[in-house]
């Protein structure tokens, strides 16, 4: 289950605040003359600085700085647990809350269960009351992301559009394509499908983030929808693959649509990725071909142009 992305500015503030708090704590230890206790805060401050730079930089997956931040929180709490005679329960609950904020739901639950098992063996104090509190807090914090995931699943089941762009998602796309396929077979009509592939999409997400990826998808959908008929069907068949269903369209008509779309897309320029690049090919159903076989040919055609 995917965790909803937090705003970039909020995460930047979280990394910066964590680093400054750790640097302040390190300076306080230095002023108090506790030189033996400076090693771990110094290491954590450097780790938080690395996570902040990775978050601000490009080319890093967003999960890596989050894991570093979460590891820093766990190390700080473990250090406080073993150095303080009676640690405050508030600090013991901090890693549990941070886990649900920084990780997906099932990953956070698994990590908290593993940590609970480790406390039984490593905690220097009575763990019965703490274990009950740990379980109660874990279940309480798991309720909001579980409810959000349930609502997203319900919305996806009832919303025919893709969550990232103005196109049908794969289930609705195949259902509409099946209807047009059966209609063309029964009424002896023509049907054509254009297979579009965006080779820049994966690179855009890795280098520029989710916002640039959404802008790229939006640019493709807006150009295609503005140059097609109202009853044409655009759907997202894969991460970087789209199908454009063209009812009542012959092969020559599909080729004209492909040329028109390629010219329009090549003139679209985005800030992060530059000129929009799209690979487009046609695929028409064969005589007496089943719908399942036709879908397999569409998927094979999409894989072929993706590997060009």
XYZ file of C-alpha atoms in Angstrom:
308
model
C 0.000 0.000 0.000
C 1.437 3.271 -1.100
C 1.885 6.120 1.374
C 0.528 9.452 0.147
C 3.419 11.836 -0.523
C 3.848 14.686 1.942
C 4.464 18.189 0.546
C 8.089 18.835 -0.300
C 8.248 22.015 1.785
C 6.852 20.204 4.813
C 9.449 17.459 4.507
C 12.194 20.075 4.039
C 11.065 21.764 7.250
C 11.065 18.396 9.047
C 14.609 17.550 7.932
C 15.881 21.029 8.773
C 14.205 21.157 12.184
C 15.542 17.704 13.097
C 19.060 18.675 12.127
C 18.987 21.979 14.034
C 17.550 20.287 17.130
C 20.328 17.718 17.063
C 22.981 20.401 16.521
C 21.544 22.408 19.434
C 21.591 19.322 21.646
C 25.192 18.640 20.637
C 26.220 22.218 21.462
C 24.462 21.968 24.819
C 26.404 18.790 25.657
C 29.623 20.529 24.640
C 28.820 23.520 26.860
C 28.043 21.210 29.786
C 31.358 19.403 29.351
C 29.792 16.010 28.502
C 32.378 15.215 25.853
C 31.872 11.445 26.050
C 28.246 11.807 24.983
C 29.013 13.933 21.920
C 29.742 11.074 19.537
C 26.197 9.873 18.896
C 24.649 13.378 18.516
C 27.473 14.304 16.153
C 26.809 11.193 14.068
C 23.068 11.878 14.022
C 23.579 15.515 13.017
C 25.717 14.409 10.063
C 23.148 11.739 9.139
C 20.341 14.304 9.207
C 22.403 16.707 7.119
C 22.914 13.976 4.519
C 19.187 13.227 4.463
C 18.388 16.941 4.005
C 20.827 17.257 1.097
C 19.466 14.098 -0.524
C 15.942 15.436 -0.143
C 16.841 18.764 -1.758
C 18.971 17.173 -4.467
C 17.826 15.408 -7.608
C 18.330 11.818 -8.680
C 17.553 10.233 -5.279
C 14.476 8.225 -4.454
C 12.299 10.007 -1.846
C 12.270 6.943 0.398
C 16.038 7.061 1.069
C 16.133 10.353 3.081
C 12.970 9.245 4.910
C 14.645 6.020 5.975
C 17.677 7.977 7.188
C 15.431 10.315 9.187
C 13.565 7.382 10.708
C 16.834 5.635 11.580
C 18.070 8.811 13.281
C 14.911 8.956 15.407
C 15.300 5.338 16.485
C 18.980 5.807 17.361
C 18.221 8.935 19.392
C 15.429 7.226 21.346
C 17.505 4.107 21.977
C 20.361 6.250 23.233
C 18.038 8.163 25.570
C 16.533 4.891 26.827
C 19.864 3.416 27.843
C 21.438 6.602 29.197
C 18.490 8.022 31.150
C 17.320 6.180 34.290
C 13.619 6.797 33.585
C 12.916 7.927 30.001
C 9.708 9.851 29.381
C 6.958 7.823 27.658
C 6.460 10.686 25.213
C 9.851 10.035 23.633
C 9.206 6.292 23.481
C 6.131 6.967 21.358
C 7.974 9.256 18.948
C 9.395 6.452 16.736
C 5.953 4.846 16.476
C 4.363 8.055 15.226
C 7.272 8.812 12.887
C 7.024 5.333 11.370
C 3.436 5.890 10.265
C 4.268 9.349 8.899
C 7.289 8.244 6.861
C 6.441 4.691 5.748
C 3.515 2.950 4.033
C 0.911 1.409 6.314
C 1.919 -2.246 6.171
C 5.628 -1.426 6.356
C 4.983 0.725 9.444
C 2.941 -2.019 11.115
C 5.596 -4.633 10.405
C 8.399 -2.442 11.708
C 6.495 -1.624 14.900
C 5.779 -5.291 15.552
C 9.460 -6.115 15.089
C 10.427 -3.302 17.446
C 7.921 -4.528 20.025
C 9.464 -7.991 19.927
C 12.934 -6.505 20.308
C 11.839 -4.494 23.376
C 11.029 -7.713 25.222
C 14.682 -8.720 24.946
C 16.552 -5.412 25.089
C 14.561 -3.016 27.283
C 16.242 -2.276 30.627
C 12.899 -1.885 32.433
C 9.594 -3.716 32.869
C 8.033 -4.093 29.419
C 4.484 -5.288 30.172
C 2.894 -1.861 30.560
C 5.004 -0.433 27.761
C 4.032 -3.274 25.413
C 0.337 -2.650 25.993
C 0.838 1.059 25.374
C 2.908 0.270 22.269
C 0.174 -1.943 20.801
C -2.576 0.560 21.621
C -0.668 3.483 20.090
C 0.214 1.433 16.995
C -3.399 0.483 16.362
C -4.545 4.048 16.992
C -2.027 5.523 14.552
C -2.844 2.851 11.955
C -6.492 3.901 11.757
C -6.071 7.172 9.739
C -3.902 5.720 6.931
C -6.105 2.619 6.792
C -9.203 4.788 6.404
C -7.482 6.906 3.738
C -6.466 3.765 1.847
C -10.019 2.416 2.062
C -11.436 5.643 0.681
C -8.884 5.742 -2.135
C -9.773 2.157 -3.063
C -13.472 3.050 -3.032
C -12.832 6.132 -5.146
C -10.784 4.120 -7.622
C -13.548 1.525 -7.872
C -16.144 4.178 -8.689
C -14.047 6.699 -10.640
C -13.328 5.652 -14.238
C -10.426 8.090 -14.647
C -6.780 7.490 -13.869
C -5.536 9.053 -10.649
C -2.641 10.928 -12.317
C -4.054 12.195 -15.613
C -7.181 12.901 -17.665
C -7.526 9.402 -19.121
C -9.432 6.251 -18.258
C -7.683 3.755 -16.017
C -6.985 0.254 -17.291
C -10.188 -1.452 -16.091
C -12.525 1.130 -17.628
C -10.349 1.289 -20.738
C -10.642 -2.454 -21.373
C -14.367 -2.375 -20.687
C -14.925 0.467 -23.179
C -12.622 -1.193 -25.704
C -14.551 -4.451 -25.360
C -17.823 -2.612 -26.015
C -16.425 -0.980 -29.148
C -14.909 -4.288 -30.260
C -18.241 -6.101 -29.946
C -20.071 -3.221 -31.623
C -17.679 -3.224 -34.580
C -18.037 -6.997 -34.973
C -21.847 -6.994 -34.820
C -22.443 -3.945 -37.069
C -19.509 -4.615 -39.407
C -17.902 -1.319 -38.428
C -14.254 -0.402 -38.439
C -12.145 -0.018 -35.323
C -8.575 1.159 -34.776
C -6.414 1.679 -31.718
C -3.323 3.867 -31.411
C -0.710 2.671 -28.921
C 1.251 5.546 -27.378
C 4.391 5.235 -25.273
C 6.146 7.978 -23.281
C 9.854 7.054 -23.032
C 10.579 10.141 -20.895
C 8.184 9.217 -18.085
C 10.388 6.978 -15.925
C 13.367 9.312 -16.266
C 11.189 12.295 -15.366
C 9.999 10.732 -12.116
C 13.509 9.698 -11.053
C 15.171 13.026 -11.833
C 12.470 15.659 -11.289
C 9.905 14.039 -8.995
C 6.195 13.298 -9.067
C 5.129 16.838 -9.992
C 7.123 16.817 -13.229
C 5.750 13.376 -14.038
C 2.193 14.622 -13.545
C 2.922 17.620 -15.782
C 4.215 15.309 -18.510
C 1.128 13.094 -18.308
C -1.144 16.135 -18.311
C 0.575 17.555 -21.388
C 0.097 14.314 -23.306
C -3.569 13.957 -22.347
C -4.419 17.580 -23.123
C -2.810 17.406 -26.570
C -4.478 14.099 -27.444
C -7.928 15.039 -26.114
C -7.911 18.393 -27.884
C -7.213 16.778 -31.279
C -9.597 13.836 -31.109
C -13.317 13.375 -31.500
C -15.660 13.371 -28.534
C -16.359 9.644 -28.812
C -12.688 8.653 -29.060
C -11.422 6.932 -25.919
C -8.044 7.667 -24.320
C -6.946 5.353 -21.517
C -3.788 4.577 -19.591
C -2.866 0.944 -20.210
C 0.418 1.009 -18.282
C 2.786 3.287 -16.451
C 4.002 4.948 -19.670
C 1.587 3.381 -22.179
C -1.729 4.761 -23.466
C -4.339 3.371 -25.825
C -6.399 5.687 -28.008
C -9.506 3.844 -29.208
C -10.831 5.203 -32.513
C -14.311 3.866 -33.333
C -15.435 3.914 -36.979
C -11.871 4.534 -38.156
C -10.037 2.737 -40.937
C -6.304 2.072 -41.065
C -5.675 5.098 -43.273
C -7.674 7.279 -40.879
C -5.687 5.939 -37.925
C -2.428 6.759 -39.720
C -3.629 10.329 -40.309
C -4.499 10.676 -36.626
C -1.068 9.330 -35.682
C 0.720 11.854 -37.896
C -1.411 14.697 -36.533
C -0.676 13.688 -32.939
C 3.044 13.274 -33.543
C 3.289 16.782 -35.005
C 1.291 18.269 -32.139
C 3.233 16.450 -29.420
C 6.606 17.329 -30.934
C 5.714 21.027 -30.668
C 4.917 20.733 -26.959
C 7.872 21.782 -24.776
C 8.019 21.327 -21.002
C 10.342 23.078 -18.577
C 11.929 19.988 -17.006
C 11.997 17.510 -19.901
C 12.103 19.762 -22.953
C 10.393 18.597 -26.142
C 7.669 16.021 -25.554
C 8.591 12.691 -27.117
C 5.997 10.016 -27.863
C 6.153 6.788 -29.830
C 2.888 5.956 -31.590
C 1.840 2.892 -33.560
C -1.443 1.511 -34.857
C -3.116 -1.821 -34.150
C -6.309 -2.959 -35.862
C -8.359 -6.053 -34.987
C -8.126 -8.958 -37.383
C -11.084 -10.713 -38.938
C -12.721 -13.246 -36.541
C -10.176 -12.398 -33.837
C -11.236 -12.750 -30.202
C -11.098 -9.785 -27.859
C -8.571 -11.493 -25.559
C -6.237 -12.120 -28.480
C -6.600 -8.520 -29.619
C -5.687 -7.226 -26.150
C -2.622 -9.477 -26.151
C -1.524 -8.003 -29.470
C -2.016 -4.498 -28.105
C 0.139 -5.299 -25.081
C 2.796 -6.876 -27.310
C 2.779 -3.813 -29.581
C 3.194 -1.540 -26.555
C 6.125 -3.602 -25.289
C 7.718 -3.547 -28.747
C 7.696 0.251 -29.086
C 8.844 0.624 -25.463
C 11.996 -1.402 -26.214
C 12.916 0.494 -29.379
